[in-house]
CSV table of C-alpha atoms (C1' of nucleotides) in Angstrom, one decimal:
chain,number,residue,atom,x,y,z
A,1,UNK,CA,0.0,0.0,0.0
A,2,UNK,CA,1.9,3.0,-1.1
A,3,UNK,CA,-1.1,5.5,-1.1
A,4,UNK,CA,-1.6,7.7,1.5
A,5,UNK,CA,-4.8,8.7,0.6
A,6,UNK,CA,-7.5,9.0,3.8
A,7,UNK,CA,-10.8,7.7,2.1
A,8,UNK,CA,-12.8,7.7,5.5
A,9,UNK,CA,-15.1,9.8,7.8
A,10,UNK,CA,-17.5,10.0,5.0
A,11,UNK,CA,-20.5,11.0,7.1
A,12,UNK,CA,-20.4,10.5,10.8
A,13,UNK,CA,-22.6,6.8,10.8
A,14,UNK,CA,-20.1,5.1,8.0
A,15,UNK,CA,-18.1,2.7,10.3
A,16,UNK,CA,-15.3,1.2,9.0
A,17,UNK,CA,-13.1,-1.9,10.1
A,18,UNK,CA,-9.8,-2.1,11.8
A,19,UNK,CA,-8.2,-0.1,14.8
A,20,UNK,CA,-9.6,3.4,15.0
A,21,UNK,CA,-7.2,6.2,14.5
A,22,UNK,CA,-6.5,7.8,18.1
A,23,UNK,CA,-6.6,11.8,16.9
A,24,UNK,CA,-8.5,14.1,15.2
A,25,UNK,CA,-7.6,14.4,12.0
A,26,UNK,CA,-8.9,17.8,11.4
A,27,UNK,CA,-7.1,18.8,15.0
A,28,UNK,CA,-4.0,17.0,14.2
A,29,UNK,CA,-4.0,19.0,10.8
A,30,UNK,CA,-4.3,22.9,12.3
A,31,UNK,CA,-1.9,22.4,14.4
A,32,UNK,CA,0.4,21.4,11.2
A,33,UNK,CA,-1.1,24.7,9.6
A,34,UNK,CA,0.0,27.1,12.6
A,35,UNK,CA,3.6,25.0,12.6
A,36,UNK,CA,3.6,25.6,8.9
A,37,UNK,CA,2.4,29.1,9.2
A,38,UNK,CA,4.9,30.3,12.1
A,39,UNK,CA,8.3,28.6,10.9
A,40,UNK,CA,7.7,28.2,7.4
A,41,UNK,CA,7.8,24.9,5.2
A,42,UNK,CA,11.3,23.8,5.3
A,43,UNK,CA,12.1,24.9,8.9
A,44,UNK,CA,9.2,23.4,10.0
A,45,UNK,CA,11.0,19.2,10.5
A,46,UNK,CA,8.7,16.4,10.3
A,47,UNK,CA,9.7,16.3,13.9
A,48,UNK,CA,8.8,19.5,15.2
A,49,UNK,CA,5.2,18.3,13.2
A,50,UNK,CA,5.0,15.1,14.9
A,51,UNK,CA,5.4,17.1,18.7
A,52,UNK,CA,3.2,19.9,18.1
A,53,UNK,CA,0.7,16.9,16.4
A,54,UNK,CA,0.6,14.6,18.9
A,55,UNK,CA,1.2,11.7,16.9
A,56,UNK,CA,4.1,9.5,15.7
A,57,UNK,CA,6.0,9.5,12.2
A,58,UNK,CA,4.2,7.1,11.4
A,59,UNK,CA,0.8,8.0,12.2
A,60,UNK,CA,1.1,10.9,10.4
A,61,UNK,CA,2.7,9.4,7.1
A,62,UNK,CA,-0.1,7.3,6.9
A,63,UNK,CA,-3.0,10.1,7.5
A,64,UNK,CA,-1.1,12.5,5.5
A,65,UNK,CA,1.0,11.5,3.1
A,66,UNK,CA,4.9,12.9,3.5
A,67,UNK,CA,6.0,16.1,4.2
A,68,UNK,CA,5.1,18.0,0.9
A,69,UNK,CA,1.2,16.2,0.6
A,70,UNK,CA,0.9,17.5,4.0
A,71,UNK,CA,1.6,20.6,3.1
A,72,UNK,CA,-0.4,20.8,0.1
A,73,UNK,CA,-3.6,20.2,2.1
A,74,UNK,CA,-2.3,22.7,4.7
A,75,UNK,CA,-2.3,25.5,2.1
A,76,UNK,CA,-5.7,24.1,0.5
A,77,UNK,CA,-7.3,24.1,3.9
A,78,UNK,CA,-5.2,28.0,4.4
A,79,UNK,CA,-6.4,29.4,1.3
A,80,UNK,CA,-10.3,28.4,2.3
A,81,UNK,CA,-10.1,30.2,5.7
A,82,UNK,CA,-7.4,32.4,7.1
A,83,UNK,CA,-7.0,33.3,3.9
A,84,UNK,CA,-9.8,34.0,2.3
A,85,UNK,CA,-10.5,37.2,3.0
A,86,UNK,CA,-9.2,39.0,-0.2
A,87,UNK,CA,-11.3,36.7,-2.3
A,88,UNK,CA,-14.5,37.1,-0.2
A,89,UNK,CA,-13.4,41.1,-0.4
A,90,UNK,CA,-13.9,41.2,-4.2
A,91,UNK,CA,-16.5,39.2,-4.3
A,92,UNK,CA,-19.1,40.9,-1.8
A,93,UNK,CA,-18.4,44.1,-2.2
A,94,UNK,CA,-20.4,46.3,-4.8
A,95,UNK,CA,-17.4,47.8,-6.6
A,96,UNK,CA,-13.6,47.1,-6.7
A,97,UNK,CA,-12.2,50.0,-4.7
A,98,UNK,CA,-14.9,48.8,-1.7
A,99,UNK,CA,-12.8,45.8,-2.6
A,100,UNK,CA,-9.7,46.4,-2.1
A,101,UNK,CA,-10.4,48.7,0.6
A,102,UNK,CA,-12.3,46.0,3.0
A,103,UNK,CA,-9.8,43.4,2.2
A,104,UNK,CA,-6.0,46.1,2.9
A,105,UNK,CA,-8.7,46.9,6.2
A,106,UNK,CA,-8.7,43.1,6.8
A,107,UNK,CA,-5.5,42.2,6.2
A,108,UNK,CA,-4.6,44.8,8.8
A,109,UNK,CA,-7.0,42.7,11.5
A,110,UNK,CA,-6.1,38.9,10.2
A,111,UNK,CA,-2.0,39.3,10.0
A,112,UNK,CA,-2.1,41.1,13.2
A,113,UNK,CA,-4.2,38.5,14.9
A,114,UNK,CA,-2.6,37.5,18.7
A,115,UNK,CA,-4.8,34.1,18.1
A,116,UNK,CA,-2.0,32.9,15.6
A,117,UNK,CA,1.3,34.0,13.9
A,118,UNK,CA,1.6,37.3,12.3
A,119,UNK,CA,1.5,38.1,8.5
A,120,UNK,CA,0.7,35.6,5.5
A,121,UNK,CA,0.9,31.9,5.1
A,122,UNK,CA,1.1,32.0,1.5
A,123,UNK,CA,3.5,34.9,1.4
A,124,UNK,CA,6.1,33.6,3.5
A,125,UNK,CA,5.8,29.5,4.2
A,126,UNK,CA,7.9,29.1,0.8
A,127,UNK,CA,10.5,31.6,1.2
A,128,UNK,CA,14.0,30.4,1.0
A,129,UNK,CA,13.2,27.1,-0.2
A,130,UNK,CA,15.0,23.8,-1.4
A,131,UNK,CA,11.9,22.7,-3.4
A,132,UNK,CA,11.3,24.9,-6.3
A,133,UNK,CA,8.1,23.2,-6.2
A,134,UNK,CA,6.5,24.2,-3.0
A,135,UNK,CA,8.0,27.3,-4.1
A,136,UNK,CA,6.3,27.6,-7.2
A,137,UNK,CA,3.4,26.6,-5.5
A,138,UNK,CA,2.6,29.5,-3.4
A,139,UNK,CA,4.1,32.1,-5.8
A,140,UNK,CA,1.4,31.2,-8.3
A,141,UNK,CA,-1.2,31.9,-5.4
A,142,UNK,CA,0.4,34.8,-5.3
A,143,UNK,CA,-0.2,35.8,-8.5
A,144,UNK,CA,-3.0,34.8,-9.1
A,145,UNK,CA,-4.3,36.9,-6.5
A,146,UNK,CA,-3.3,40.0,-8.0
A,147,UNK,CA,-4.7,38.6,-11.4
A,148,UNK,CA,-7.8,38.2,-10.0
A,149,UNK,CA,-8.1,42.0,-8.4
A,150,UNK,CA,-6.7,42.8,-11.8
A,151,UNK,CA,-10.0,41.7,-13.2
A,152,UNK,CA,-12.5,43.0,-10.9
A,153,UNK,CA,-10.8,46.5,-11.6
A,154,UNK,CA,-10.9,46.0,-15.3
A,155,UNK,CA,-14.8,45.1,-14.7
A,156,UNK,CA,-15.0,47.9,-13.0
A,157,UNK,CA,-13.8,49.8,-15.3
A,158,UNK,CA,-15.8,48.4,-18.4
A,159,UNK,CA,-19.0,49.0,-16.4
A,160,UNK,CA,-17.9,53.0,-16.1
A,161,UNK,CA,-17.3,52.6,-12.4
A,162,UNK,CA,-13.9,53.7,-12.8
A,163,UNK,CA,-12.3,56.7,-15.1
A,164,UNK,CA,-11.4,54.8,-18.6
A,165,UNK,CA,-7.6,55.4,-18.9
A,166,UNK,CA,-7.6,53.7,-15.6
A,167,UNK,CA,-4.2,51.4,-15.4
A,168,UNK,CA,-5.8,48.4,-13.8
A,169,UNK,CA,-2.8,46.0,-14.0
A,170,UNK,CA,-0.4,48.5,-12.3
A,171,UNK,CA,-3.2,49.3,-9.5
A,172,UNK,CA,-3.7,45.8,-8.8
A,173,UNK,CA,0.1,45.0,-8.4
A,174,UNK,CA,0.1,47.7,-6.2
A,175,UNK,CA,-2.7,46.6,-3.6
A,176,UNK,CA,-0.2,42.8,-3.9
A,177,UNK,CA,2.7,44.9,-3.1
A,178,UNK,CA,0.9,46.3,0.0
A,179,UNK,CA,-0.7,43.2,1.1
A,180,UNK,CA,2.8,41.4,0.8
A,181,UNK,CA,4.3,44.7,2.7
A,182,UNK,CA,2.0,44.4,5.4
A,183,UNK,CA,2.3,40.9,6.3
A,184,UNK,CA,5.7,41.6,6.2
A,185,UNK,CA,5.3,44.2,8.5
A,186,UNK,CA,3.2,42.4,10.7
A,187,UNK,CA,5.6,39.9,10.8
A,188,UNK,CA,8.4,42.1,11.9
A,189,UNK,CA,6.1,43.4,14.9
A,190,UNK,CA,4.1,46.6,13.7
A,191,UNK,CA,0.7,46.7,15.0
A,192,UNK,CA,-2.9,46.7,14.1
A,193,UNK,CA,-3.7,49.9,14.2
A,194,UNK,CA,-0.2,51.3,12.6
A,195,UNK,CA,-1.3,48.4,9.5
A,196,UNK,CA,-4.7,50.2,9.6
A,197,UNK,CA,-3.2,53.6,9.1
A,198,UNK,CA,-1.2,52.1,6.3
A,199,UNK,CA,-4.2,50.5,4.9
A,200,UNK,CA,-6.3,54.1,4.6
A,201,UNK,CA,-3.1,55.4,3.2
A,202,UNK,CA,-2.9,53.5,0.7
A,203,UNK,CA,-6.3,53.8,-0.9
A,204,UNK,CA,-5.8,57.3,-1.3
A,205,UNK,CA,-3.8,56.3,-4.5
A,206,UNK,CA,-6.9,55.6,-6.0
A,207,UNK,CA,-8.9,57.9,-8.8
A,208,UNK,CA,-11.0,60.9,-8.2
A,209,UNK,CA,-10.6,60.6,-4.1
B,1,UNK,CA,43.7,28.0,17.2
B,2,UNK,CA,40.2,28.2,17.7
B,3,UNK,CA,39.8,32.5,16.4
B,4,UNK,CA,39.0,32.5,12.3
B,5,UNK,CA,40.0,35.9,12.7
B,6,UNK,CA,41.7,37.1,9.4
B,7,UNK,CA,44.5,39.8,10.5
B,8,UNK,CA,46.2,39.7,7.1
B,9,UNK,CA,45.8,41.8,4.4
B,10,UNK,CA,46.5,45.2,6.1
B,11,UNK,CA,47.5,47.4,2.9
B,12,UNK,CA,49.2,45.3,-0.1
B,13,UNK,CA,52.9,45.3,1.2
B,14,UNK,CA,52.7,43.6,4.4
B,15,UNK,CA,53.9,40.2,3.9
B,16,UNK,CA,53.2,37.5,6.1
B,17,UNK,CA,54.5,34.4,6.4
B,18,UNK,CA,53.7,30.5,5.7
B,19,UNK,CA,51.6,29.1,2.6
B,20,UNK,CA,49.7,32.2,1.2
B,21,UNK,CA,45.6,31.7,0.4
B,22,UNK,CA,45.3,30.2,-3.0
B,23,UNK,CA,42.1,32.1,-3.5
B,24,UNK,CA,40.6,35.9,-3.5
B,25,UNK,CA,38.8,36.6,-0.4
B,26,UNK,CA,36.8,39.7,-2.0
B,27,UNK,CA,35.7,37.4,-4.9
B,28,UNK,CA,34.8,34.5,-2.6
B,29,UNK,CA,33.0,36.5,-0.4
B,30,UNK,CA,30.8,38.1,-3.4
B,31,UNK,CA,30.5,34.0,-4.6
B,32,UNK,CA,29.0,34.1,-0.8
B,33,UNK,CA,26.9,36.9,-0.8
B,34,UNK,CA,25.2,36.1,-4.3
B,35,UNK,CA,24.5,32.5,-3.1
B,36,UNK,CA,22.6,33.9,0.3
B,37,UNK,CA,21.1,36.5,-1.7
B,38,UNK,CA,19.7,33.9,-3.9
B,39,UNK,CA,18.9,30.8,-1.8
B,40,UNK,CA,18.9,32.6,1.9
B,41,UNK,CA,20.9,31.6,4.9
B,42,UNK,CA,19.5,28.1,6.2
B,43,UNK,CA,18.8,27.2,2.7
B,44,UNK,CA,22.5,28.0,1.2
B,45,UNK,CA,24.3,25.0,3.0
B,46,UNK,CA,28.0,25.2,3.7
B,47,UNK,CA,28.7,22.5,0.5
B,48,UNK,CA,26.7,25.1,-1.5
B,49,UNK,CA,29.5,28.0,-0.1
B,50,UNK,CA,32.6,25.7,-0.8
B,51,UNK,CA,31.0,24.8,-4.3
B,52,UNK,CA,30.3,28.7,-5.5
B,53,UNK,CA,33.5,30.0,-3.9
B,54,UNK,CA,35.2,27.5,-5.4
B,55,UNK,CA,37.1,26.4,-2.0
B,56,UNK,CA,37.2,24.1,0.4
B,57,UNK,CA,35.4,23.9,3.8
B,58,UNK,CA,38.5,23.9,5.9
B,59,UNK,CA,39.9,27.0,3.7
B,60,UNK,CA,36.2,28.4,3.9
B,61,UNK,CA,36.5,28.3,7.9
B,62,UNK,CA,39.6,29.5,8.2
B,63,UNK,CA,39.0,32.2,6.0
B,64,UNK,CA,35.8,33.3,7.6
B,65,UNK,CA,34.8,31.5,10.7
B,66,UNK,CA,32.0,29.5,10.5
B,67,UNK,CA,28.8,29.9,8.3
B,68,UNK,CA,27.4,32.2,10.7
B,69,UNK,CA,29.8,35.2,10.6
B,70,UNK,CA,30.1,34.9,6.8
B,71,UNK,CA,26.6,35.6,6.9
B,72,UNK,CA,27.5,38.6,8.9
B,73,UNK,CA,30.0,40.0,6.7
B,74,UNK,CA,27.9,39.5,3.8
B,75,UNK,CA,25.3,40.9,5.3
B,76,UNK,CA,27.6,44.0,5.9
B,77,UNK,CA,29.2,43.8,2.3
B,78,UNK,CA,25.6,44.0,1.2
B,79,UNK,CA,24.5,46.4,3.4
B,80,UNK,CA,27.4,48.9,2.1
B,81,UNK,CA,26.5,48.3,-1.4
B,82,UNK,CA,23.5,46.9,-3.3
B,83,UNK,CA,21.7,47.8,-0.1
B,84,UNK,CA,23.2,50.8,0.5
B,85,UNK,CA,20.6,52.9,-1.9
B,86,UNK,CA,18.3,53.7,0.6
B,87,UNK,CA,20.6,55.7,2.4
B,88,UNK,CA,21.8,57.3,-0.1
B,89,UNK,CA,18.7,59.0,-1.3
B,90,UNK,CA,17.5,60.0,1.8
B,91,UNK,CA,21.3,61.4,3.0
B,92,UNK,CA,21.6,63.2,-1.0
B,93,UNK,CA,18.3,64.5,-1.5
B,94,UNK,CA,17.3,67.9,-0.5
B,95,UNK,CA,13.8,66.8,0.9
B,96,UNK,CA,12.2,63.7,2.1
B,97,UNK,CA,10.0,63.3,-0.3
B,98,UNK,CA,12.6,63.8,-2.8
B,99,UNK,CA,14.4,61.1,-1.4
B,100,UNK,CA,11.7,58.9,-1.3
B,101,UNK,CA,10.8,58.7,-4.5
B,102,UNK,CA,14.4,58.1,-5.3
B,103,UNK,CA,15.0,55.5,-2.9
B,104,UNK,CA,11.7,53.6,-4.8
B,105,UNK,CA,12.7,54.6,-8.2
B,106,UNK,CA,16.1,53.0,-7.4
B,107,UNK,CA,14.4,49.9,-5.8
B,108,UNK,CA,12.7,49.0,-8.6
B,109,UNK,CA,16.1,48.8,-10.7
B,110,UNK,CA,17.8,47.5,-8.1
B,111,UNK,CA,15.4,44.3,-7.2
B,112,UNK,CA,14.8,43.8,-11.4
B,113,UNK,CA,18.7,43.7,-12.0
B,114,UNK,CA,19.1,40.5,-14.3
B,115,UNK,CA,23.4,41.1,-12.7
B,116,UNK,CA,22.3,39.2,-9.5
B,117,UNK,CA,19.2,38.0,-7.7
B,118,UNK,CA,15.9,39.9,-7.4
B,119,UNK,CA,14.8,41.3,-4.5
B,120,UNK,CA,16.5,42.4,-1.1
B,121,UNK,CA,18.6,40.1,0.6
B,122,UNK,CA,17.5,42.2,3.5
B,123,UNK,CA,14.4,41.8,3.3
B,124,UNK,CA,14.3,37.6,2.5
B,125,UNK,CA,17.7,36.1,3.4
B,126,UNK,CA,16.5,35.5,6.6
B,127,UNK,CA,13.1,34.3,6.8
B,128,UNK,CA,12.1,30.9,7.8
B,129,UNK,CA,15.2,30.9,9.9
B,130,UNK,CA,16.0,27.9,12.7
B,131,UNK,CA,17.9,30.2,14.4
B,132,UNK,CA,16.4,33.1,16.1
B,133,UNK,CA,19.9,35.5,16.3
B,134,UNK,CA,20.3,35.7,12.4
B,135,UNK,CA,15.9,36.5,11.7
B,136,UNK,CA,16.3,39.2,14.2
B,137,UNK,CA,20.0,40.8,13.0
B,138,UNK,CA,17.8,41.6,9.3
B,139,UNK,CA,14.4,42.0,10.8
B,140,UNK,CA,16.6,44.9,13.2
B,141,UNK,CA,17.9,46.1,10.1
B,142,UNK,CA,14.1,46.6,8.6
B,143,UNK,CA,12.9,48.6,11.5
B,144,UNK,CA,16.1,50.8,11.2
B,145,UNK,CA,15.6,51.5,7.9
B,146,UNK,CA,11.9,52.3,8.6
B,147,UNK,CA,13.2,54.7,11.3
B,148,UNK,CA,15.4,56.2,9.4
B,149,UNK,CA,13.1,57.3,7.1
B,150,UNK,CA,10.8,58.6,9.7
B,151,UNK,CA,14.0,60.7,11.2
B,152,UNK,CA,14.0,62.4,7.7
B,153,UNK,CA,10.2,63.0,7.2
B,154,UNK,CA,10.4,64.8,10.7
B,155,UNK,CA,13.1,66.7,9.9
B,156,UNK,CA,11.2,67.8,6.9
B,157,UNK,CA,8.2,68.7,8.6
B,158,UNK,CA,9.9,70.8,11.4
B,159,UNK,CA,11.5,72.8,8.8
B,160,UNK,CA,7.9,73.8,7.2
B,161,UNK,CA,8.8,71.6,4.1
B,162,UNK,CA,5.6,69.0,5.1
B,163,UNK,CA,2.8,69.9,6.4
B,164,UNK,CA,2.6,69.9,10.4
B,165,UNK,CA,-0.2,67.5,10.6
B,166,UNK,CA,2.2,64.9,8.5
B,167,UNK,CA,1.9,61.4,10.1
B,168,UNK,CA,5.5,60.8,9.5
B,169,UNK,CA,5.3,57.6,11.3
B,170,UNK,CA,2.7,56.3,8.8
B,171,UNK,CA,4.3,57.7,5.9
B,172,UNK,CA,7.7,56.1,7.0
B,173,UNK,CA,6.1,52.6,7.7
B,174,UNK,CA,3.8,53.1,4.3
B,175,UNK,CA,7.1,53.5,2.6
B,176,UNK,CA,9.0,50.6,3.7
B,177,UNK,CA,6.0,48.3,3.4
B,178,UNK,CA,6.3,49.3,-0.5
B,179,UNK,CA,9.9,48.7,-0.7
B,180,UNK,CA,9.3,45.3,0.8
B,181,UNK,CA,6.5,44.5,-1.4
B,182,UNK,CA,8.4,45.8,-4.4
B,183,UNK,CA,11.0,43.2,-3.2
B,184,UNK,CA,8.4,40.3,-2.9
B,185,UNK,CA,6.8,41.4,-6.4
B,186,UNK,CA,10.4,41.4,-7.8
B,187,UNK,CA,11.4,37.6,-6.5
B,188,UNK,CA,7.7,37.1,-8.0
B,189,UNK,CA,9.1,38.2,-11.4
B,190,UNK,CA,7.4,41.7,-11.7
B,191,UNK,CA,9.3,43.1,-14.2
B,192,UNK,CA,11.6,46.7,-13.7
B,193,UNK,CA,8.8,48.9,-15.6
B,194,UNK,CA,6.0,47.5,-13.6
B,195,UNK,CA,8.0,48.4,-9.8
B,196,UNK,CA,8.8,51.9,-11.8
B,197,UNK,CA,4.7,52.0,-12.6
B,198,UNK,CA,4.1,51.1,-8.9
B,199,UNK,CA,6.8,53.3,-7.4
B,200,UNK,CA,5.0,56.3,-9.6
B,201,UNK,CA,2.1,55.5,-8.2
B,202,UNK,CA,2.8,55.1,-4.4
B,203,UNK,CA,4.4,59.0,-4.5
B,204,UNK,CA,1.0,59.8,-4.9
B,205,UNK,CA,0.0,59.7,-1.2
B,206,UNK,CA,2.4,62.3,-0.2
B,207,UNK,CA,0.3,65.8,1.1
B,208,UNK,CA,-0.9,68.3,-1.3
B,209,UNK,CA,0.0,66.5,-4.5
C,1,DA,C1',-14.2,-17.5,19.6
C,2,DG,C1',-10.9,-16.9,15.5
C,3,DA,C1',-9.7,-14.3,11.3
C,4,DT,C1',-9.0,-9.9,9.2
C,5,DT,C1',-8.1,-5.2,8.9
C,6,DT,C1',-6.2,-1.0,10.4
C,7,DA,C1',-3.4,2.0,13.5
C,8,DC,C1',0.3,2.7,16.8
C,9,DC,C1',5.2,2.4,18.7
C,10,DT,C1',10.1,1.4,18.6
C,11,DA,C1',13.9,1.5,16.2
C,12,DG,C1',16.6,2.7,12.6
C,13,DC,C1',17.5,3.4,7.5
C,14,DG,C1',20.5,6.3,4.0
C,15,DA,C1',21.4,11.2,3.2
C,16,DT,C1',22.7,15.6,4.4
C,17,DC,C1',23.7,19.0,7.9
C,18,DG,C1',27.7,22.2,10.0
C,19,DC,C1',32.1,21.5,11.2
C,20,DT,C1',37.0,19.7,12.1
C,21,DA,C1',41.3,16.4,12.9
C,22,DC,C1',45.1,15.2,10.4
C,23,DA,C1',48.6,15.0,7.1
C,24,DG,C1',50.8,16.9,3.1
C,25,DA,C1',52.1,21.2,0.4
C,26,DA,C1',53.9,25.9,-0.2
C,27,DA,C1',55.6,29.9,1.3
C,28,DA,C1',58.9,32.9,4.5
C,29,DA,C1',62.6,32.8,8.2
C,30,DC,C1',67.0,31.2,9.6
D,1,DG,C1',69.8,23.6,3.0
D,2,DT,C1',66.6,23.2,7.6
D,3,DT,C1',63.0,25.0,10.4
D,4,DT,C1',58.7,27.4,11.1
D,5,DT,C1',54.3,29.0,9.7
D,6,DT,C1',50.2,28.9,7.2
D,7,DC,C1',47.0,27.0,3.8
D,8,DT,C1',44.8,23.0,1.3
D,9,DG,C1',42.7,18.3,0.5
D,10,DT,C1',40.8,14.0,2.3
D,11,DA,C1',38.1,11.9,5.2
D,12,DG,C1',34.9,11.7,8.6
D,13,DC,C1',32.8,13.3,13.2
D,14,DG,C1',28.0,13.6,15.7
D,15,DA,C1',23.5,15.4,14.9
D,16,DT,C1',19.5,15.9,12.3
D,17,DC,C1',16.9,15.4,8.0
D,18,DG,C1',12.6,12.8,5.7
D,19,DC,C1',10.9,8.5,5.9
D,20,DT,C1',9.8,3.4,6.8
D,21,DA,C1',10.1,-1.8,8.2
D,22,DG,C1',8.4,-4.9,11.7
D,23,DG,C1',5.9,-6.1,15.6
D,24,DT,C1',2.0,-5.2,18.6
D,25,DA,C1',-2.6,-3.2,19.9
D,26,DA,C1',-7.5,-2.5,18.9
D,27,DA,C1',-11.3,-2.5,16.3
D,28,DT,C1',-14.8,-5.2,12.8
D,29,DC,C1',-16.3,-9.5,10.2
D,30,DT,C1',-17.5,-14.3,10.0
DNA sequence: AGATTTACCTAGCGATCGCTACAGAAAAAC
DNA sequence: GTTTTTCTGTAGCGATCGCTAGGTAAATCT
């Protein structure tokens, strides 16, 4: 059995046979995420995983998969909660610059957050790393993210919502710059409020303010 | 002899006796410096040193001590040159703003040069670090470069040249957060134009504009 | 009950980490 | 020349890395 693969817990009543596993998975698995989060992906050893976990090498192989699968659902389950704030941002708000505005506003509250480490999971876990994979990995998300406030600017624009010559690939690498900067910033100890202040600085780029 | 100290080298003439080094410090140390700058401290290991600098370990740690105190003396190599921009444009400027806008201008050349890896070493070579002493000797070196720059908007603003309400705190903290984005966005393969178009564009928060 | 299936624990694999002991090589000092 | 000093190359130290084989424990199935 080389898979790794966890086909159970499909529903609560679905039973299955053999020893029952003697953690939470879903437990087990956030406190890889804050490990992850806090030291990064390579500086983060299986060992360090396995303590903070609660569970043996091997338990944790054969829930998880190794190291990088691990990781992979770590960002997955990331990218759906702690960090998706910017996507929800764009999304719910009525135009782009409400957007961008609730979402720098946010990232000021979320990177500052005492209840786990400072700054951004997906900015910073791949930093400095062996694996040009994992590396990749998160610096598409990264890009991404700044192609998709690209095109909620551009719609914005096409609906007349924003001023026609506006450059909406050089303000959406800008609100990625400052998102990057702040988690940066948060991670090298500035506070909420001094985050917030750069966050309402920041809009005032924007046109006709 | 358990000091690496190198106490050679004091002005050309001085000779010194025994076997003399069969290699250029100032080029190995540059080999160094571009292999941090690239790869980071933990994930540049000392095989990865000997193999750039073209060296062996033993002539490595006689040469330099161990890996640690390279890093410091490429951190202060880089520190007095690529790095060395920042201060520069604040010190040769006649205003703050002035020097700002330089200092961002220049970033986004600097961090795009295709002569040596993108970004600031400053700002990356250190995160995900194991060892607490070396994230904290270049997250120091952030902070002071933020400070710095706050030291110059509040000269700027007791000499009348800013207004008196100026938040130069804000302004200081917004302007490093865009230096390190514009590092992020360079490692992320932003191109120099597009740092230029977002350095342009982050002048534009400065008072009565 | 016995058989089967799955998870846990101990122990340790090969590879790499930062670093160094030791012996030979190359220069100056005598 | 011989001695002294310093650097270089080989070879390998103990520690940690990611990962796994093998035996035992705990559940279901027949």
């Amino acid at each position: 059995m080389t898979t790794g693969q966890d086909t159970r817990a499909q529903g609560g009543t679905g039973r299955t046979r053999g020893r029952p596993r003697s953690f939470d998975r879903a437990t087990a698995l956030e406190k890889a995420l804050m490990a992850f989060w806090e030291h990064g992906y390579e500086a983060t050893s299986v060992s360090d995983l396995t303590r903070v976990m609660g569970i043996g090498a091997p338990s944790l192989y054969a829930a998880f998969g190794d190291k990088r699968t691990l990781f992979d659902e770590v960002v997955r389950v990331y990218a759906g909660s702690h960090g998706a704030f910017t996507d929800r941002a764009l999304a719910e708000e009525p135009t782009a610059r409400a957007g961008v505005a609730r979402m720098l506003r946010e990232a000021a509250a979320e990177y500052t957050d005492p209840a786990h480490p400072h700054g951004c999971l997906i900015v910073h876990a791949a930093t400095n790393c062996t694996s040009p994979e994992v590396e990749t990995l998160l610096r598409d998300m990264r890009n991404a993210n700044i192609t998709a406030i690209e095109a909620r600017i551009r719609a914005d624009v096409a609906a007349g919502l924003l001023p026609a010559g506006t450059d909406a690939a050089a303000l959406a690498r800008h609100t990625g710059a400052m998102i990057q900067g702040m988690s940066q910033q948060a991670r090298d100890g500035a506070r909420r409020e001094e985050l917030e202040a750069l966050a309402e600085i920041a809009m005032t780029i924007w046109p006709h303010d």
